[in-house]
Every structure is written in structure tokens, then in C-alpha cells.
Amino acid sequence: MKRITGRKFLLAAPLIAGAMGIGSASAAVPAKDLAAESQMVNSSITELTDDTRVFTVDKSLDVKKVSFQNHFGFDVVGHMCLPKDFDAKKQYAAVVITGPFGAVKEQSSGLYAQELARNGFVAVAFDPSTTGESSGARRNVGSPELFTEDYHAAVDFVSNLKFVSPERVGAMGICGLSGMALTAATSDTRIKAVATSAMYDMSESISMHYKGSYYTPEQRAIVLRHLAGVRDQEAKSGKQVVGYHELPVLADGSVPVASKLFPDALPADADSVTKEFFNYYVGRANHPRAINSRFAWDGTTPYGFFDFRLMDNLDRISVPVLMITGSKAHSKYFTDDVIAKIPGNNKREIVVPDATHTDLYDQMDKIPFKDLVSFYKTNLK
């Protein structure tokens, strides 16, 4: 998630999940029995005992807490949503989901997973490495390579469940994790279909900013010197520098840095996009583990996105692609650009009328779930 204008803010807003009457479903199948159905050594399936999802939960669905190790040694933690009337003796299609950038599985990705499970899929929403409940001694570090590997690891996990058909696995990315989902699909032949919603290309967004309009070459040089200074400071102190640079260089040549993203209340002059994100992350979807609700990204996060560009291998995508955006989404141009670059005709862009960027996070009357379900059912046969 990136804001395109406005100032950096501080946050101290309460979690609203309890007010939404959220609870978890009664376990239809004991987690220990499902764990016995996994062929992946470095993984676990346990009961979900502390349910803090911030959307209206379908209590008829069985949801488990899962963990699986990626090839960098991080333990990735997720929620596995099982279809109604789940039967471990059958084989289901599966979809792995994460995003937005700076969100947790209890937010938008969990809602998408729930809806897919309601329509017959095994769906796993997970926290990217170093975020949420996933491991990492250094916290809240964004990385294009690491987050792409998390998708590969999620595919490792679901394709090794005996009740999942390994030939019927799809991936989905929301907002800033869309680029990692697409990148994973360029190389992982186990991913048979990939979808995105409210896409952000984080490499472009961080290194160029909104439509490439924020940085002059001189400003970019200032930012890079700032990042080098952060690393040097950490090398000397041995301590993580918390505080993420996101906005352009200021008129006086300084680099704005903040340790949190939002205040308790927005100022009157906040722009519409900042208001939109504030209303989601601080308001209706506030969660204590979400970076965008309570924290800021690690101060060195931009390095990976300056060093490596996502979507450089779009010409290698050979699986079906569905990309969802909104007619009023400030991020729409990312989806437009990427869909145009994907080769072939096995691709579709859905532009939801009157939908903003964050409408596609959780607004049930705006998210085209019927199209999404049809896409996966058609391509994960």
C-alpha cells in the first residue's frame, strides 16, 4: 500500500474486531487429523484459538492456523479456510493469497480466502515473512524476493496436502503483493492460474513513486544517500532503524521519515487517497499486527525495490491471468499497464464501476467474487 500525497502520520486507534461480533467456527475436522494429511515436513496445522479477523466471519467454515517454512528459513503463518462439508478423503483445488502491502491475513486476504472457501476451494491467506505472525528477528522488512519466495512456499504447503490436487493450485495477490504473485507465476509451474486485485507495482511505486512523477534524479540521489546513511548507522549501532521513507524529498532537501503511518484522527486537509487508506487501516479494518494500522516499514525496505524490479518477466507468464481494479482507483494505471504487457489472450481485466482502491479490499457489493470464483473454477479443473 502506498499513499500518493499527504504527510506521514502517527497511529493509536483501537482494534474494532470485537465490535463486529467476530468468532471462529467449530472445528469440523480436528487439526491433528489434517496435519497427518500433510506431506510437507517443515509445516504445521493447528486449531485457530485466537481469532482476530476484522471482517464478518462465516462461522460455518472450518479455519485452521497453519505454518510452513520457506527456502530462506522463515516460518510463514497463515489461515487455511476449508470448504463447507469438507471431506479429507477428497481432493480440492487450492488458492494461496496475501496482501495488501503492510496488511495481515486477518484483513483483506482473509476475506478473499473465506469467500473462495465458501465456493469450494481450500484457501490459505498468509502473512509475508517478517510481518504479522510470520517469523523474522528483524520485523516488517519488505522484500520483492522474499515475498515472492513466500508464494512458492505457500504452494509447497498446499500442494503437499493429500486433500488438495497438486495440479489445481492458484495464486492471488492483493494491492502491493500482486507483483509478487505474478512474479511467482512466471517461474513456478505448479501455479495454474493467478489473479490480482487493486494492484500496486511496489518496485515502481517505491523507486519512482506515483506514475514516476515524484522523484527528480537529484531527489532520488538524496534518497539513496539517506538509505546508505541508515545502513551505516545500523552497522555502527547493531540496532534496527525503525522508520520508513515513503514520500518525496521535501523542498528543503530533507527526507521525511516516520515510525508510524497514521494519527488518531486525520487533519482537515488530508487528501482523498490518504483518507481512503486511513478509513480502512485505522477504522474498519484496524489490526494490532498490521504495519499499516500500527507501525511503519523497516527503514531499509526500499533497498530491495531499488535493487530488483518486479514484473520484468511478464513475457514468461503462460497461465491464465485475471486482474481486478476499480474505475475510481488511483492505482488503476498499474493494472492497465501490466495487463497490456502480459502476452497472449488468456488474460482479463475487470474494471469495477465506481470502485476505489480500498473498496476492493472488503466491500462485498464491489468485489466481483462471482467472476473470481468462475475464473478459478474454470482454470483449476
PDB file of C-alpha atoms in Angstrom, residues 119-319:
ATOM      1  CA  ASN A 119     -17.256 -21.648  -3.081  1.00  0.00           C
ATOM      2  CA  GLY A 120     -15.455 -24.955  -2.684  1.00  0.00           C
ATOM      3  CA  PHE A 121     -11.742 -24.084  -2.565  1.00  0.00           C
ATOM      4  CA  VAL A 122      -9.118 -24.757   0.077  1.00  0.00           C
ATOM      5  CA  ALA A 123      -7.813 -21.212   0.549  1.00  0.00           C
ATOM      6  CA  VAL A 124      -4.747 -20.117   2.514  1.00  0.00           C
ATOM      7  CA  ALA A 125      -4.276 -16.454   3.463  1.00  0.00           C
ATOM      8  CA  PHE A 126      -0.801 -15.838   4.878  1.00  0.00           C
ATOM      9  CA  ASP A 127       1.371 -13.143   6.435  1.00  0.00           C
ATOM     10  CA  PRO A 128       4.519 -12.443   4.381  1.00  0.00           C
ATOM     11  CA  SER A 129       7.831 -13.126   6.126  1.00  0.00           C
ATOM     12  CA  THR A 130       8.833 -10.655   8.879  1.00  0.00           C
ATOM     13  CA  THR A 131       5.233  -9.380   9.136  1.00  0.00           C
ATOM     14  CA  GLY A 132       2.182 -10.325  11.197  1.00  0.00           C
ATOM     15  CA  GLU A 133       2.675 -13.723  12.846  1.00  0.00           C
ATOM     16  CA  SER A 134       5.330 -14.901  10.394  1.00  0.00           C
ATOM     17  CA  SER A 135       8.891 -15.170  11.664  1.00  0.00           C
ATOM     18  CA  GLY A 136      11.863 -12.879  11.341  1.00  0.00           C
ATOM     19  CA  ALA A 137      14.027 -11.426  14.087  1.00  0.00           C
ATOM     20  CA  ARG A 138      14.095  -8.236  12.060  1.00  0.00           C
ATOM     21  CA  ARG A 139      10.491  -7.110  11.747  1.00  0.00           C
ATOM     22  CA  ASN A 140       8.455  -5.504   8.984  1.00  0.00           C
ATOM     23  CA  VAL A 141      11.053  -5.683   6.238  1.00  0.00           C
ATOM     24  CA  GLY A 142       9.618  -5.547   2.738  1.00  0.00           C
ATOM     25  CA  SER A 143      11.414  -7.553   0.050  1.00  0.00           C
ATOM     26  CA  PRO A 144      10.405  -8.420  -3.520  1.00  0.00           C
ATOM     27  CA  GLU A 145      12.487 -11.599  -3.474  1.00  0.00           C
ATOM     28  CA  LEU A 146      11.473 -12.767  -0.009  1.00  0.00           C
ATOM     29  CA  PHE A 147       7.777 -12.145  -0.554  1.00  0.00           C
ATOM     30  CA  THR A 148       7.860 -13.914  -3.921  1.00  0.00           C
ATOM     31  CA  GLU A 149       9.506 -16.892  -2.218  1.00  0.00           C
ATOM     32  CA  ASP A 150       6.658 -16.884   0.309  1.00  0.00           C
ATOM     33  CA  TYR A 151       4.276 -17.619  -2.564  1.00  0.00           C
ATOM     34  CA  HIS A 152       6.445 -20.549  -3.669  1.00  0.00           C
ATOM     35  CA  ALA A 153       6.440 -21.824  -0.077  1.00  0.00           C
ATOM     36  CA  ALA A 154       2.673 -21.475   0.169  1.00  0.00           C
ATOM     37  CA  VAL A 155       2.402 -23.592  -2.976  1.00  0.00           C
ATOM     38  CA  ASP A 156       4.783 -26.117  -1.359  1.00  0.00           C
ATOM     39  CA  PHE A 157       2.366 -26.317   1.555  1.00  0.00           C
ATOM     40  CA  VAL A 158      -0.972 -26.673  -0.225  1.00  0.00           C
ATOM     41  CA  SER A 159       0.297 -28.952  -2.989  1.00  0.00           C
ATOM     42  CA  ASN A 160       1.558 -31.360  -0.329  1.00  0.00           C
ATOM     43  CA  LEU A 161      -1.797 -31.681   1.400  1.00  0.00           C
ATOM     44  CA  LYS A 162      -3.341 -35.009   0.468  1.00  0.00           C
ATOM     45  CA  PHE A 163      -6.760 -33.359   0.243  1.00  0.00           C
ATOM     46  CA  VAL A 164      -5.503 -30.854  -2.378  1.00  0.00           C
ATOM     47  CA  SER A 165      -4.915 -31.756  -6.003  1.00  0.00           C
ATOM     48  CA  PRO A 166      -1.363 -30.546  -6.763  1.00  0.00           C
ATOM     49  CA  GLU A 167      -2.418 -29.906 -10.367  1.00  0.00           C
ATOM     50  CA  ARG A 168      -5.157 -27.473  -9.258  1.00  0.00           C
ATOM     51  CA  VAL A 169      -3.343 -24.706  -7.385  1.00  0.00           C
ATOM     52  CA  GLY A 170      -3.785 -20.986  -7.995  1.00  0.00           C
ATOM     53  CA  ALA A 171      -2.304 -17.799  -6.531  1.00  0.00           C
ATOM     54  CA  MET A 172      -3.703 -14.370  -5.771  1.00  0.00           C
ATOM     55  CA  GLY A 173      -2.169 -11.059  -4.755  1.00  0.00           C
ATOM     56  CA  ILE A 174      -3.934  -8.003  -3.368  1.00  0.00           C
ATOM     57  CA  CYS A 175      -2.547  -4.482  -3.768  1.00  0.00           C
ATOM     58  CA  GLY A 176       1.239  -4.462  -3.259  1.00  0.00           C
ATOM     59  CA  LEU A 177       1.582  -8.249  -3.134  1.00  0.00           C
ATOM     60  CA  SER A 178       0.122  -8.581  -6.637  1.00  0.00           C
ATOM     61  CA  GLY A 179       3.536  -8.150  -8.227  1.00  0.00           C
ATOM     62  CA  MET A 180       4.955 -10.997  -6.148  1.00  0.00           C
ATOM     63  CA  ALA A 181       2.052 -13.287  -7.123  1.00  0.00           C
ATOM     64  CA  LEU A 182       2.585 -12.528 -10.815  1.00  0.00           C
ATOM     65  CA  THR A 183       6.359 -12.915 -10.497  1.00  0.00           C
ATOM     66  CA  ALA A 184       5.961 -16.289  -8.770  1.00  0.00           C
ATOM     67  CA  ALA A 185       3.674 -17.418 -11.591  1.00  0.00           C
ATOM     68  CA  THR A 186       6.350 -16.654 -14.192  1.00  0.00           C
ATOM     69  CA  SER A 187       8.570 -19.444 -12.829  1.00  0.00           C
ATOM     70  CA  ASP A 188       6.505 -21.786 -10.661  1.00  0.00           C
ATOM     71  CA  THR A 189       4.831 -24.272 -12.998  1.00  0.00           C
ATOM     72  CA  ARG A 190       2.667 -25.525 -10.118  1.00  0.00           C
ATOM     73  CA  ILE A 191       0.674 -22.269 -10.222  1.00  0.00           C
ATOM     74  CA  LYS A 192      -2.031 -22.873 -12.819  1.00  0.00           C
ATOM     75  CA  ALA A 193      -3.845 -19.517 -12.598  1.00  0.00           C
ATOM     76  CA  VAL A 194      -3.108 -16.149 -10.999  1.00  0.00           C
ATOM     77  CA  ALA A 195      -5.356 -13.222 -10.073  1.00  0.00           C
ATOM     78  CA  THR A 196      -4.766  -9.767  -8.650  1.00  0.00           C
ATOM     79  CA  SER A 197      -6.981  -7.143  -7.039  1.00  0.00           C
ATOM     80  CA  ALA A 198      -6.234  -3.419  -6.637  1.00  0.00           C
ATOM     81  CA  MET A 199      -2.705  -3.994  -7.891  1.00  0.00           C
ATOM     82  CA  TYR A 200       0.328  -1.923  -6.945  1.00  0.00           C
ATOM     83  CA  ASP A 201       3.740  -2.497  -8.535  1.00  0.00           C
ATOM     84  CA  MET A 202       5.839  -1.895  -5.438  1.00  0.00           C
ATOM     85  CA  SER A 203       9.125  -1.730  -7.345  1.00  0.00           C
ATOM     86  CA  GLU A 204       7.860   1.146  -9.449  1.00  0.00           C
ATOM     87  CA  SER A 205       5.982   2.729  -6.586  1.00  0.00           C
ATOM     88  CA  ILE A 206       8.967   2.805  -4.230  1.00  0.00           C
ATOM     89  CA  SER A 207      11.710   3.633  -6.717  1.00  0.00           C
ATOM     90  CA  MET A 208       9.683   6.014  -8.909  1.00  0.00           C
ATOM     91  CA  HIS A 209       6.598   6.900  -6.855  1.00  0.00           C
ATOM     92  CA  TYR A 210       3.162   7.613  -8.255  1.00  0.00           C
ATOM     93  CA  LYS A 211       3.336   7.498 -12.070  1.00  0.00           C
ATOM     94  CA  GLY A 212       7.030   8.300 -11.800  1.00  0.00           C
ATOM     95  CA  SER A 213       6.191  11.897 -11.004  1.00  0.00           C
ATOM     96  CA  TYR A 214       7.646  12.359  -7.530  1.00  0.00           C
ATOM     97  CA  TYR A 215      11.395  11.954  -7.861  1.00  0.00           C
ATOM     98  CA  THR A 216      13.725  14.079  -9.912  1.00  0.00           C
ATOM     99  CA  PRO A 217      17.148  12.453 -10.472  1.00  0.00           C
ATOM    100  CA  GLU A 218      18.528  14.820  -7.826  1.00  0.00           C
ATOM    101  CA  GLN A 219      15.857  13.831  -5.309  1.00  0.00           C
ATOM    102  CA  ARG A 220      16.436  10.148  -5.956  1.00  0.00           C
ATOM    103  CA  ALA A 221      20.135  10.656  -5.266  1.00  0.00           C
ATOM    104  CA  ILE A 222      19.228  12.293  -1.936  1.00  0.00           C
ATOM    105  CA  VAL A 223      17.021   9.322  -1.026  1.00  0.00           C
ATOM    106  CA  LEU A 224      19.768   6.845  -1.876  1.00  0.00           C
ATOM    107  CA  ARG A 225      22.251   8.773   0.269  1.00  0.00           C
ATOM    108  CA  HIS A 226      19.683   8.708   3.077  1.00  0.00           C
ATOM    109  CA  LEU A 227      19.312   4.929   2.772  1.00  0.00           C
ATOM    110  CA  ALA A 228      23.085   4.486   2.776  1.00  0.00           C
ATOM    111  CA  GLY A 229      23.209   6.559   5.953  1.00  0.00           C
ATOM    112  CA  VAL A 230      20.582   4.329   7.561  1.00  0.00           C
ATOM    113  CA  ARG A 231      22.634   1.236   6.804  1.00  0.00           C
ATOM    114  CA  ASP A 232      25.800   2.847   8.101  1.00  0.00           C
ATOM    115  CA  GLN A 233      24.009   3.863  11.294  1.00  0.00           C
ATOM    116  CA  GLU A 234      22.819   0.288  11.782  1.00  0.00           C
ATOM    117  CA  ALA A 235      26.275  -1.112  11.079  1.00  0.00           C
ATOM    118  CA  LYS A 236      27.742   1.081  13.812  1.00  0.00           C
ATOM    119  CA  SER A 237      24.969   0.548  16.375  1.00  0.00           C
ATOM    120  CA  GLY A 238      23.907  -3.016  15.625  1.00  0.00           C
ATOM    121  CA  LYS A 239      20.304  -1.886  16.064  1.00  0.00           C
ATOM    122  CA  GLN A 240      17.451  -1.809  13.576  1.00  0.00           C
ATOM    123  CA  VAL A 241      16.448   1.652  12.407  1.00  0.00           C
ATOM    124  CA  VAL A 242      12.662   1.829  12.502  1.00  0.00           C
ATOM    125  CA  GLY A 243      11.113   4.437  10.286  1.00  0.00           C
ATOM    126  CA  TYR A 244      10.307   4.172   6.629  1.00  0.00           C
ATOM    127  CA  HIS A 245      10.811   6.841   3.986  1.00  0.00           C
ATOM    128  CA  GLU A 246       7.856   6.888   1.617  1.00  0.00           C
ATOM    129  CA  LEU A 247       7.186  10.383   0.354  1.00  0.00           C
ATOM    130  CA  PRO A 248       9.259  12.662  -1.906  1.00  0.00           C
ATOM    131  CA  VAL A 249      12.176  14.722  -0.747  1.00  0.00           C
ATOM    132  CA  LEU A 250      10.938  17.924   0.860  1.00  0.00           C
ATOM    133  CA  ALA A 251      11.634  21.377  -0.520  1.00  0.00           C
ATOM    134  CA  ASP A 252      14.484  21.903   1.939  1.00  0.00           C
ATOM    135  CA  GLY A 253      16.184  18.721   0.715  1.00  0.00           C
ATOM    136  CA  SER A 254      15.336  16.659   3.797  1.00  0.00           C
ATOM    137  CA  VAL A 255      13.959  13.116   3.679  1.00  0.00           C
ATOM    138  CA  PRO A 256      10.736  12.668   5.709  1.00  0.00           C
ATOM    139  CA  VAL A 257      10.724   9.604   7.946  1.00  0.00           C
ATOM    140  CA  ALA A 258       8.109   8.363  10.399  1.00  0.00           C
ATOM    141  CA  SER A 259       7.824   5.344  12.685  1.00  0.00           C
ATOM    142  CA  LYS A 260       4.044   5.132  12.248  1.00  0.00           C
ATOM    143  CA  LEU A 261       1.743   5.926   9.380  1.00  0.00           C
ATOM    144  CA  PHE A 262      -1.440   7.480  10.758  1.00  0.00           C
ATOM    145  CA  PRO A 263      -2.655   9.650  13.647  1.00  0.00           C
ATOM    146  CA  ASP A 264      -5.730   9.063  15.794  1.00  0.00           C
ATOM    147  CA  ALA A 265      -7.598  11.444  13.516  1.00  0.00           C
ATOM    148  CA  LEU A 266      -6.786  12.879  10.111  1.00  0.00           C
ATOM    149  CA  PRO A 267      -6.180  16.601   9.664  1.00  0.00           C
ATOM    150  CA  ALA A 268      -8.802  18.532   7.774  1.00  0.00           C
ATOM    151  CA  ASP A 269      -6.545  18.975   4.743  1.00  0.00           C
ATOM    152  CA  ALA A 270      -5.809  15.238   4.231  1.00  0.00           C
ATOM    153  CA  ASP A 271      -6.148  14.220   0.592  1.00  0.00           C
ATOM    154  CA  SER A 272      -8.777  11.742  -0.570  1.00  0.00           C
ATOM    155  CA  VAL A 273      -6.402   8.800  -1.007  1.00  0.00           C
ATOM    156  CA  THR A 274      -4.944   9.229   2.477  1.00  0.00           C
ATOM    157  CA  LYS A 275      -8.487   9.383   3.853  1.00  0.00           C
ATOM    158  CA  GLU A 276      -9.335   6.196   1.998  1.00  0.00           C
ATOM    159  CA  PHE A 277      -6.426   4.251   3.478  1.00  0.00           C
ATOM    160  CA  PHE A 278      -6.971   5.755   6.929  1.00  0.00           C
ATOM    161  CA  ASN A 279     -10.606   4.697   6.939  1.00  0.00           C
ATOM    162  CA  TYR A 280      -9.597   1.122   6.142  1.00  0.00           C
ATOM    163  CA  TYR A 281      -6.466   0.584   8.248  1.00  0.00           C
ATOM    164  CA  VAL A 282      -7.294   2.778  11.241  1.00  0.00           C
ATOM    165  CA  GLY A 283     -11.055   2.483  11.001  1.00  0.00           C
ATOM    166  CA  ARG A 284     -12.980  -0.565   9.875  1.00  0.00           C
ATOM    167  CA  ALA A 285     -10.030  -2.953   9.498  1.00  0.00           C
ATOM    168  CA  ASN A 286      -7.665  -1.863  12.256  1.00  0.00           C
ATOM    169  CA  HIS A 287      -5.476  -4.731  13.453  1.00  0.00           C
ATOM    170  CA  PRO A 288      -2.664  -4.634  16.045  1.00  0.00           C
ATOM    171  CA  ARG A 289      -0.254  -6.678  13.899  1.00  0.00           C
ATOM    172  CA  ALA A 290      -0.789  -4.794  10.639  1.00  0.00           C
ATOM    173  CA  ILE A 291       2.049  -2.488   9.669  1.00  0.00           C
ATOM    174  CA  ASN A 292      -0.350  -0.025   8.081  1.00  0.00           C
ATOM    175  CA  SER A 293      -2.517   0.051  11.212  1.00  0.00           C
ATOM    176  CA  ARG A 294       0.171   0.444  13.866  1.00  0.00           C
ATOM    177  CA  PHE A 295       3.708   0.697  12.515  1.00  0.00           C
ATOM    178  CA  ALA A 296       5.893   1.622   9.553  1.00  0.00           C
ATOM    179  CA  TRP A 297       8.075  -0.481   7.311  1.00  0.00           C
ATOM    180  CA  ASP A 298      11.711  -1.052   8.263  1.00  0.00           C
ATOM    181  CA  GLY A 299      13.942   1.860   7.304  1.00  0.00           C
ATOM    182  CA  THR A 300      15.914  -0.180   4.772  1.00  0.00           C
ATOM    183  CA  THR A 301      12.894  -1.682   2.997  1.00  0.00           C
ATOM    184  CA  PRO A 302      13.324   0.491  -0.141  1.00  0.00           C
ATOM    185  CA  TYR A 303      16.694  -1.126  -0.926  1.00  0.00           C
ATOM    186  CA  GLY A 304      15.196  -4.324  -2.307  1.00  0.00           C
ATOM    187  CA  PHE A 305      12.791  -2.442  -4.542  1.00  0.00           C
ATOM    188  CA  PHE A 306      15.527  -0.148  -5.853  1.00  0.00           C
ATOM    189  CA  ASP A 307      17.762  -3.164  -6.492  1.00  0.00           C
ATOM    190  CA  PHE A 308      15.247  -5.533  -8.117  1.00  0.00           C
ATOM    191  CA  ARG A 309      12.238  -4.819 -10.274  1.00  0.00           C
ATOM    192  CA  LEU A 310       9.114  -6.921 -10.176  1.00  0.00           C
ATOM    193  CA  MET A 311       7.304  -7.750 -13.407  1.00  0.00           C
ATOM    194  CA  ASP A 312      10.455  -7.889 -15.550  1.00  0.00           C
ATOM    195  CA  ASN A 313       9.468 -11.415 -16.614  1.00  0.00           C
ATOM    196  CA  LEU A 314       5.834 -10.787 -17.527  1.00  0.00           C
ATOM    197  CA  ASP A 315       6.509 -12.114 -21.018  1.00  0.00           C
ATOM    198  CA  ARG A 316       7.029 -15.547 -19.423  1.00  0.00           C
ATOM    199  CA  ILE A 317       3.550 -15.850 -17.953  1.00  0.00           C
ATOM    200  CA  SER A 318       1.755 -18.686 -19.696  1.00  0.00           C
ATOM    201  CA  VAL A 319      -1.093 -19.327 -17.241  1.00  0.00           C
TER     202      VAL A 319
END
